[in-house]
mmCIF file of C-alpha atoms in Angstrom:
data_model
loop_
_atom_site.group_PDB
_atom_site.id
_atom_site.type_symbol
_atom_site.label_atom_id
_atom_site.label_comp_id
_atom_site.label_asym_id
_atom_site.label_seq_id
_atom_site.Cartn_x
_atom_site.Cartn_y
_atom_site.Cartn_z
ATOM 1 C CA UNK X 14 0.000 0.000 0.000
ATOM 2 C CA UNK X 15 2.685 2.500 0.963
ATOM 3 C CA UNK X 16 4.602 1.948 -2.273
ATOM 4 C CA UNK X 17 1.431 2.647 -4.270
ATOM 5 C CA UNK X 18 0.653 5.784 -2.240
ATOM 6 C CA UNK X 19 4.277 6.953 -2.420
ATOM 7 C CA UNK X 20 4.173 6.817 -6.210
ATOM 8 C CA UNK X 21 0.949 8.835 -6.261
ATOM 9 C CA UNK X 22 2.477 11.465 -3.953
ATOM 10 C CA UNK X 23 5.555 11.664 -6.191
ATOM 11 C CA UNK X 24 3.395 12.123 -9.278
ATOM 12 C CA UNK X 25 1.268 14.863 -7.710
ATOM 13 C CA UNK X 26 4.080 16.830 -6.080
ATOM 14 C CA UNK X 27 6.668 16.266 -8.822
ATOM 15 C CA UNK X 28 9.088 15.409 -6.003
ATOM 16 C CA UNK X 29 10.292 11.878 -5.376
ATOM 17 C CA UNK X 30 8.852 10.374 -2.216
ATOM 18 C CA UNK X 31 9.346 6.869 -0.848
ATOM 19 C CA UNK X 32 7.720 6.084 2.484
ATOM 20 C CA UNK X 33 10.377 4.962 4.948
ATOM 21 C CA UNK X 34 8.226 5.078 8.068
ATOM 22 C CA UNK X 35 4.457 4.964 8.643
ATOM 23 C CA UNK X 36 3.443 5.912 12.177
ATOM 24 C CA UNK X 37 -0.129 5.148 13.239
ATOM 25 C CA UNK X 38 -1.755 8.099 15.022
ATOM 26 C CA UNK X 39 -5.098 8.531 16.743
ATOM 27 C CA UNK X 40 -8.136 10.134 15.157
ATOM 28 C CA UNK X 41 -11.240 9.064 13.301
ATOM 29 C CA UNK X 42 -13.863 6.387 13.852
ATOM 30 C CA UNK X 43 -14.229 5.382 10.203
ATOM 31 C CA UNK X 44 -10.612 5.329 9.076
ATOM 32 C CA UNK X 45 -7.024 4.822 10.183
ATOM 33 C CA UNK X 46 -4.578 7.729 10.316
ATOM 34 C CA UNK X 47 -0.841 7.781 9.755
ATOM 35 C CA UNK X 48 2.084 10.133 9.499
ATOM 36 C CA UNK X 49 4.360 8.893 6.736
ATOM 37 C CA UNK X 50 7.807 10.239 5.984
ATOM 38 C CA UNK X 51 11.104 9.827 4.212
ATOM 39 C CA UNK X 52 14.307 11.734 4.928
ATOM 40 C CA UNK X 53 12.866 14.998 3.567
ATOM 41 C CA UNK X 54 9.067 15.039 3.565
ATOM 42 C CA UNK X 55 6.181 14.008 5.770
ATOM 43 C CA UNK X 56 2.466 13.682 5.077
ATOM 44 C CA UNK X 57 -0.723 12.914 6.960
ATOM 45 C CA UNK X 58 -2.627 9.969 5.482
ATOM 46 C CA UNK X 59 -6.103 8.579 6.113
ATOM 47 C CA UNK X 60 -6.999 5.097 4.913
ATOM 48 C CA UNK X 61 -10.137 2.972 4.972
ATOM 49 C CA UNK X 62 -11.373 -0.155 3.265
ATOM 50 C CA UNK X 63 -12.638 0.822 -0.155
ATOM 51 C CA UNK X 64 -16.382 0.834 -0.721
ATOM 52 C CA UNK X 65 -18.756 2.682 -3.000
ATOM 53 C CA UNK X 66 -19.226 5.553 -0.512
ATOM 54 C CA UNK X 67 -15.674 6.867 -1.028
ATOM 55 C CA UNK X 68 -16.028 8.942 2.136
ATOM 56 C CA UNK X 69 -12.512 10.322 1.908
ATOM 57 C CA UNK X 70 -13.225 11.785 -1.522
ATOM 58 C CA UNK X 71 -15.949 13.919 0.065
ATOM 59 C CA UNK X 72 -13.502 15.115 2.707
ATOM 60 C CA UNK X 73 -11.001 16.059 0.013
ATOM 61 C CA UNK X 74 -13.706 17.963 -1.852
ATOM 62 C CA UNK X 75 -14.703 19.867 1.294
ATOM 63 C CA UNK X 76 -11.149 20.810 2.196
ATOM 64 C CA UNK X 77 -10.535 22.048 -1.328
ATOM 65 C CA UNK X 78 -13.738 24.101 -1.313
ATOM 66 C CA UNK X 79 -12.716 25.892 1.888
ATOM 67 C CA UNK X 80 -9.122 26.360 0.738
ATOM 68 C CA UNK X 81 -10.262 27.865 -2.556
ATOM 69 C CA UNK X 82 -11.919 30.769 -0.715
ATOM 70 C CA UNK X 83 -8.464 31.868 0.520
ATOM 71 C CA UNK X 84 -10.007 32.954 3.822
ATOM 72 C CA UNK X 85 -8.795 30.266 6.232
ATOM 73 C CA UNK X 86 -6.196 27.528 6.000
ATOM 74 C CA UNK X 87 -6.837 23.812 5.697
ATOM 75 C CA UNK X 88 -4.429 20.921 5.279
ATOM 76 C CA UNK X 89 -3.511 20.865 1.599
ATOM 77 C CA UNK X 90 -4.942 17.956 -0.352
ATOM 78 C CA UNK X 91 -1.992 16.155 -1.953
ATOM 79 C CA UNK X 92 -3.875 13.265 -3.521
ATOM 80 C CA UNK X 93 -6.791 10.896 -3.125
ATOM 81 C CA UNK X 94 -7.186 7.466 -4.609
ATOM 82 C CA UNK X 95 -7.794 3.748 -4.294
ATOM 83 C CA UNK X 96 -5.010 1.208 -4.094
ATOM 84 C CA UNK X 97 -4.773 -1.487 -6.751
ATOM 85 C CA UNK X 98 -3.988 -5.172 -6.298
ATOM 86 C CA UNK X 99 -4.563 -5.071 -2.542
ATOM 87 C CA UNK X 100 -6.702 -7.420 -0.453
ATOM 88 C CA UNK X 101 -8.781 -5.478 0.316
ATOM 89 C CA UNK X 102 -8.235 -2.368 -1.778
ATOM 90 C CA UNK X 103 -7.927 0.759 0.337
ATOM 91 C CA UNK X 104 -9.222 4.268 -0.170
ATOM 92 C CA UNK X 105 -6.684 6.862 0.904
ATOM 93 C CA UNK X 106 -6.390 10.607 1.344
ATOM 94 C CA UNK X 107 -2.980 12.260 1.597
ATOM 95 C CA UNK X 108 -2.783 15.695 3.205
ATOM 96 C CA UNK X 109 0.023 18.075 4.027
ATOM 97 C CA UNK X 110 1.343 17.472 7.520
ATOM 98 C CA UNK X 111 0.414 20.247 9.949
ATOM 99 C CA UNK X 112 2.578 20.876 13.011
ATOM 100 C CA UNK X 113 0.050 22.032 15.574
ATOM 101 C CA UNK X 114 0.874 24.412 18.418
ATOM 102 C CA UNK X 115 -0.897 25.376 21.633
ATOM 103 C CA UNK X 116 -3.178 28.318 20.768
ATOM 104 C CA UNK X 117 -3.482 31.646 22.557
ATOM 105 C CA UNK X 118 -6.659 33.649 23.097
ATOM 106 C CA UNK X 119 -5.602 35.848 20.186
ATOM 107 C CA UNK X 120 -5.261 32.784 17.957
ATOM 108 C CA UNK X 121 -8.912 31.978 18.659
ATOM 109 C CA UNK X 122 -9.857 35.603 17.983
ATOM 110 C CA UNK X 123 -8.217 35.321 14.554
ATOM 111 C CA UNK X 124 -9.983 31.993 13.956
ATOM 112 C CA UNK X 125 -13.292 33.749 14.585
ATOM 113 C CA UNK X 126 -12.429 36.522 12.148
ATOM 114 C CA UNK X 127 -11.313 34.105 9.448
ATOM 115 C CA UNK X 128 -14.416 31.944 9.859
ATOM 116 C CA UNK X 129 -16.540 35.071 9.431
ATOM 117 C CA UNK X 130 -14.578 35.892 6.272
ATOM 118 C CA UNK X 131 -15.273 32.378 4.958
ATOM 119 C CA UNK X 132 -18.977 32.855 5.622
ATOM 120 C CA UNK X 133 -18.958 36.241 3.886
ATOM 121 C CA UNK X 134 -17.699 34.883 0.554
ATOM 122 C CA UNK X 135 -20.259 35.783 -2.087
ATOM 123 C CA UNK X 136 -20.176 32.796 -4.437
ATOM 124 C CA UNK X 137 -23.493 30.976 -4.047
ATOM 125 C CA UNK X 138 -27.130 31.631 -4.887
ATOM 126 C CA UNK X 139 -28.832 28.570 -3.379
ATOM 127 C CA UNK X 140 -28.559 26.335 -0.334
ATOM 128 C CA UNK X 141 -27.180 22.819 -0.057
ATOM 129 C CA UNK X 142 -24.535 20.942 -2.032
ATOM 130 C CA UNK X 143 -24.554 19.191 -5.417
ATOM 131 C CA UNK X 144 -24.586 15.736 -3.819
ATOM 132 C CA UNK X 145 -24.765 13.982 -0.478
ATOM 133 C CA UNK X 146 -21.612 13.876 1.628
ATOM 134 C CA UNK X 147 -20.723 12.925 5.199
ATOM 135 C CA UNK X 148 -20.828 14.412 8.667
ATOM 136 C CA UNK X 149 -18.552 12.123 10.595
ATOM 137 C CA UNK X 150 -19.740 8.594 9.858
ATOM 138 C CA UNK X 151 -23.260 9.688 8.888
ATOM 139 C CA UNK X 152 -24.554 10.437 5.414
ATOM 140 C CA UNK X 153 -25.410 14.131 5.098
ATOM 141 C CA UNK X 154 -28.357 14.612 2.751
ATOM 142 C CA UNK X 155 -27.985 17.482 0.312
ATOM 143 C CA UNK X 156 -29.278 18.678 -3.034
ATOM 144 C CA UNK X 157 -29.830 22.354 -3.817
ATOM 145 C CA UNK X 158 -32.842 24.429 -2.805
ATOM 146 C CA UNK X 159 -33.807 28.094 -3.126
ATOM 147 C CA UNK X 160 -35.472 28.332 0.298
ATOM 148 C CA UNK X 161 -33.350 28.039 3.434
ATOM 149 C CA UNK X 162 -36.373 27.065 5.534
ATOM 150 C CA UNK X 163 -37.230 24.255 3.127
ATOM 151 C CA UNK X 164 -33.656 23.020 2.936
ATOM 152 C CA UNK X 165 -32.983 22.921 6.653
ATOM 153 C CA UNK X 166 -36.376 21.498 7.594
ATOM 154 C CA UNK X 167 -36.317 18.756 4.957
ATOM 155 C CA UNK X 168 -32.658 17.945 4.310
ATOM 156 C CA UNK X 169 -31.348 18.383 7.819
ATOM 157 C CA UNK X 170 -34.074 17.711 10.388
ATOM 158 C CA UNK X 171 -36.445 15.591 8.294
ATOM 159 C CA UNK X 172 -33.798 13.382 6.727
ATOM 160 C CA UNK X 173 -32.103 12.744 10.066
ATOM 161 C CA UNK X 174 -35.386 11.869 11.789
ATOM 162 C CA UNK X 175 -36.291 9.503 8.956
ATOM 163 C CA UNK X 176 -32.938 7.765 9.284
ATOM 164 C CA UNK X 177 -33.431 7.405 13.026
ATOM 165 C CA UNK X 178 -36.921 6.027 12.455
ATOM 166 C CA UNK X 179 -35.617 3.493 9.929
ATOM 167 C CA UNK X 180 -33.398 1.897 12.585
ATOM 168 C CA UNK X 181 -36.007 2.111 15.330
ATOM 169 C CA UNK X 182 -34.247 4.788 17.375
ATOM 170 C CA UNK X 183 -36.984 7.352 16.695
ATOM 171 C CA UNK X 184 -40.366 5.854 17.522
ATOM 172 C CA UNK X 185 -43.862 6.993 16.572
ATOM 173 C CA UNK X 186 -44.476 8.160 20.128
ATOM 174 C CA UNK X 187 -41.426 10.420 20.017
ATOM 175 C CA UNK X 188 -43.103 12.834 17.607
ATOM 176 C CA UNK X 189 -44.577 12.919 14.123
ATOM 177 C CA UNK X 190 -41.777 13.609 11.652
ATOM 178 C CA UNK X 191 -43.930 15.513 9.155
ATOM 179 C CA UNK X 192 -45.259 17.747 11.936
ATOM 180 C CA UNK X 193 -41.754 18.479 13.223
ATOM 181 C CA UNK X 194 -40.508 19.329 9.724
ATOM 182 C CA UNK X 195 -43.482 21.647 9.219
ATOM 183 C CA UNK X 196 -42.779 23.380 12.525
ATOM 184 C CA UNK X 197 -39.104 23.911 11.726
ATOM 185 C CA UNK X 198 -39.996 25.244 8.283
ATOM 186 C CA UNK X 199 -42.470 27.678 9.850
ATOM 187 C CA UNK X 200 -39.953 28.950 12.415
ATOM 188 C CA UNK X 201 -37.371 29.626 9.694
ATOM 189 C CA UNK X 202 -39.821 30.844 7.057
ATOM 190 C CA UNK X 203 -38.974 34.535 7.425
ATOM 191 C CA UNK X 204 -35.225 33.896 7.546
ATOM 192 C CA UNK X 205 -33.459 33.838 4.168
ATOM 193 C CA UNK X 206 -29.783 34.266 5.093
ATOM 194 C CA UNK X 207 -26.758 34.926 2.925
ATOM 195 C CA UNK X 208 -25.761 31.564 1.378
ATOM 196 C CA UNK X 209 -22.451 30.846 3.114
ATOM 197 C CA UNK X 210 -19.980 28.044 2.587
ATOM 198 C CA UNK X 211 -20.037 26.202 5.911
ATOM 199 C CA UNK X 212 -17.533 23.976 7.645
ATOM 200 C CA UNK X 213 -20.550 21.966 8.720
ATOM 201 C CA UNK X 214 -19.069 20.111 11.710
ATOM 202 C CA UNK X 215 -17.408 22.886 13.671
ATOM 203 C CA UNK X 216 -16.482 21.581 17.093
ATOM 204 C CA UNK X 217 -13.173 22.362 18.770
ATOM 205 C CA UNK X 218 -11.622 19.061 17.680
ATOM 206 C CA UNK X 219 -11.903 20.092 14.032
ATOM 207 C CA UNK X 220 -9.891 23.297 14.394
ATOM 208 C CA UNK X 221 -6.217 23.668 15.174
ATOM 209 C CA UNK X 222 -3.359 26.122 14.887
ATOM 210 C CA UNK X 223 0.128 26.165 13.469
ATOM 211 C CA UNK X 224 2.699 28.952 13.484
ATOM 212 C CA UNK X 225 0.931 30.683 10.599
ATOM 213 C CA UNK X 226 -2.515 30.685 12.208
ATOM 214 C CA UNK X 227 -5.788 28.732 12.316
ATOM 215 C CA UNK X 228 -6.357 25.515 10.376
ATOM 216 C CA UNK X 229 -9.741 23.847 9.772
ATOM 217 C CA UNK X 230 -10.115 20.156 8.955
ATOM 218 C CA UNK X 231 -12.658 17.283 8.837
ATOM 219 C CA UNK X 232 -15.377 19.415 7.213
ATOM 220 C CA UNK X 233 -18.933 18.444 6.288
ATOM 221 C CA UNK X 234 -19.390 21.274 3.818
ATOM 222 C CA UNK X 235 -22.567 22.663 2.362
ATOM 223 C CA UNK X 236 -23.991 26.110 1.655
ATOM 224 C CA UNK X 237 -26.320 27.511 4.276
ATOM 225 C CA UNK X 238 -26.796 29.879 7.180
ATOM 226 C CA UNK X 239 -23.518 30.931 8.816
ATOM 227 C CA UNK X 240 -25.287 30.730 12.161
ATOM 228 C CA UNK X 241 -25.317 26.935 11.925
ATOM 229 C CA UNK X 242 -21.521 26.838 12.316
ATOM 230 C CA UNK X 243 -21.758 29.132 15.332
ATOM 231 C CA UNK X 244 -24.539 27.038 16.867
ATOM 232 C CA UNK X 245 -22.405 23.910 16.502
ATOM 233 C CA UNK X 246 -19.402 25.735 17.979
ATOM 234 C CA UNK X 247 -21.498 26.589 21.036
ATOM 235 C CA UNK X 248 -23.075 23.156 21.376
ATOM 236 C CA UNK X 249 -20.194 21.036 22.641
ATOM 237 C CA UNK X 250 -17.933 23.753 24.035
ATOM 238 C CA UNK X 251 -14.211 24.028 23.473
ATOM 239 C CA UNK X 252 -14.156 27.472 21.898
ATOM 240 C CA UNK X 253 -13.255 30.379 24.202
ATOM 241 C CA UNK X 254 -15.122 33.663 24.200
ATOM 242 C CA UNK X 255 -12.340 35.279 22.167
ATOM 243 C CA UNK X 256 -13.361 33.103 19.187
ATOM 244 C CA UNK X 257 -16.884 34.514 19.215
ATOM 245 C CA UNK X 258 -15.591 38.054 19.812
ATOM 246 C CA UNK X 259 -13.375 37.773 16.744
ATOM 247 C CA UNK X 260 -16.261 36.479 14.665
ATOM 248 C CA UNK X 261 -18.693 39.180 15.724
ATOM 249 C CA UNK X 262 -16.162 41.974 15.287
ATOM 250 C CA UNK X 263 -16.202 40.974 11.614
ATOM 251 C CA UNK X 264 -19.899 40.040 11.405
ATOM 252 C CA UNK X 265 -22.270 41.285 14.134
ATOM 253 C CA UNK X 266 -24.716 38.800 15.599
ATOM 254 C CA UNK X 267 -28.092 38.840 13.856
ATOM 255 C CA UNK X 268 -31.451 39.473 15.424
ATOM 256 C CA UNK X 269 -33.183 36.316 16.687
ATOM 257 C CA UNK X 270 -30.076 34.119 16.462
ATOM 258 C CA UNK X 271 -30.806 32.870 19.976
ATOM 259 C CA UNK X 272 -34.192 31.625 18.778
ATOM 260 C CA UNK X 273 -32.682 29.819 15.798
ATOM 261 C CA UNK X 274 -29.702 28.367 17.647
ATOM 262 C CA UNK X 275 -31.501 25.363 19.240
ATOM 263 C CA UNK X 276 -33.087 24.496 15.888
ATOM 264 C CA UNK X 277 -29.650 24.412 14.287
ATOM 265 C CA UNK X 278 -28.184 22.448 17.191
ATOM 266 C CA UNK X 279 -30.982 19.895 16.878
ATOM 267 C CA UNK X 280 -29.447 18.546 13.672
ATOM 268 C CA UNK X 281 -26.172 17.699 15.407
ATOM 269 C CA UNK X 282 -27.915 16.230 18.434
ATOM 270 C CA UNK X 283 -29.986 13.980 16.169
ATOM 271 C CA UNK X 284 -26.797 12.915 14.411
ATOM 272 C CA UNK X 285 -25.267 12.020 17.768
ATOM 273 C CA UNK X 286 -28.437 10.078 18.515
ATOM 274 C CA UNK X 287 -27.889 8.151 15.295
ATOM 275 C CA UNK X 288 -24.305 7.384 16.276
ATOM 276 C CA UNK X 289 -24.497 7.038 20.056
ATOM 277 C CA UNK X 290 -28.099 6.441 21.043
ATOM 278 C CA UNK X 291 -30.626 7.189 23.749
ATOM 279 C CA UNK X 292 -29.146 10.100 25.720
ATOM 280 C CA UNK X 293 -29.091 12.324 22.654
ATOM 281 C CA UNK X 294 -32.611 11.325 21.631
ATOM 282 C CA UNK X 295 -33.864 12.505 25.019
ATOM 283 C CA UNK X 296 -32.052 15.814 24.491
ATOM 284 C CA UNK X 297 -33.494 16.126 20.978
ATOM 285 C CA UNK X 298 -37.038 15.554 22.218
ATOM 286 C CA UNK X 299 -36.598 18.348 24.760
ATOM 287 C CA UNK X 300 -35.496 20.774 22.037
ATOM 288 C CA UNK X 301 -38.441 19.752 19.869
ATOM 289 C CA UNK X 302 -40.814 20.325 22.783
ATOM 290 C CA UNK X 303 -39.277 23.767 23.263
ATOM 291 C CA UNK X 304 -39.593 24.809 19.612
ATOM 292 C CA UNK X 305 -43.298 24.044 19.714
ATOM 293 C CA UNK X 306 -43.633 26.773 22.369
ATOM 294 C CA UNK X 307 -42.016 29.474 20.177
#
């Protein structure tokens, strides 16, 4: 495998590379991660058994989309592919190796400003993404829609509830899916935000820092309301106040964000329910009860 990947790296970089050491590192539930190196270069590599989903190709696409905005750094995509003549064949993604450092409060402030700059890019006219991709191990349903309320209600909340129902985690007594989708659509019906390129899975573990500044990775990109990234950033903690101060110095907080925040967080809680079970379903039901009182 490493010989095959080394040749691909050499072809893409136009610099000879031959893996002399592959060090397994932690990270990721759906893949294995390595740092590979020779005497001159080192790269970060993700591998997984090849299947039709090609999850790592979606990650490569998301990283490239963010990098192309030139607003915030990501690991550079070196190459993506599928090994040949292996048993089994492996899908792989090779990224530039990032040497992370311990961040300061000012580093987080800059991260907030750069995230706001990413969200401000004016390149999209509709919401969604051309095809489904992944948020962690879960399929993220996409397609493109003109209405933000329709997209979020149907493609985020509705699709996740339907997936939970299909495996028996969401039961008929937990709430009628069509009614919940209708309620979410109604609550967002007057909100047609700027279509922003989103990281999509913005918790503290998916942001880091090197000597040059912030670096985002493991995205679940789509085009939508910038507030969804902020809601996710608030949901599981890990970001200091300086991050939000940096963001809002660039882009002031919008009216009624606090009302929309739990709706946006619901998507991620439902996804955690899909992955980890009952505790998150209880939390999701409480949010749904609350949004019916709005």
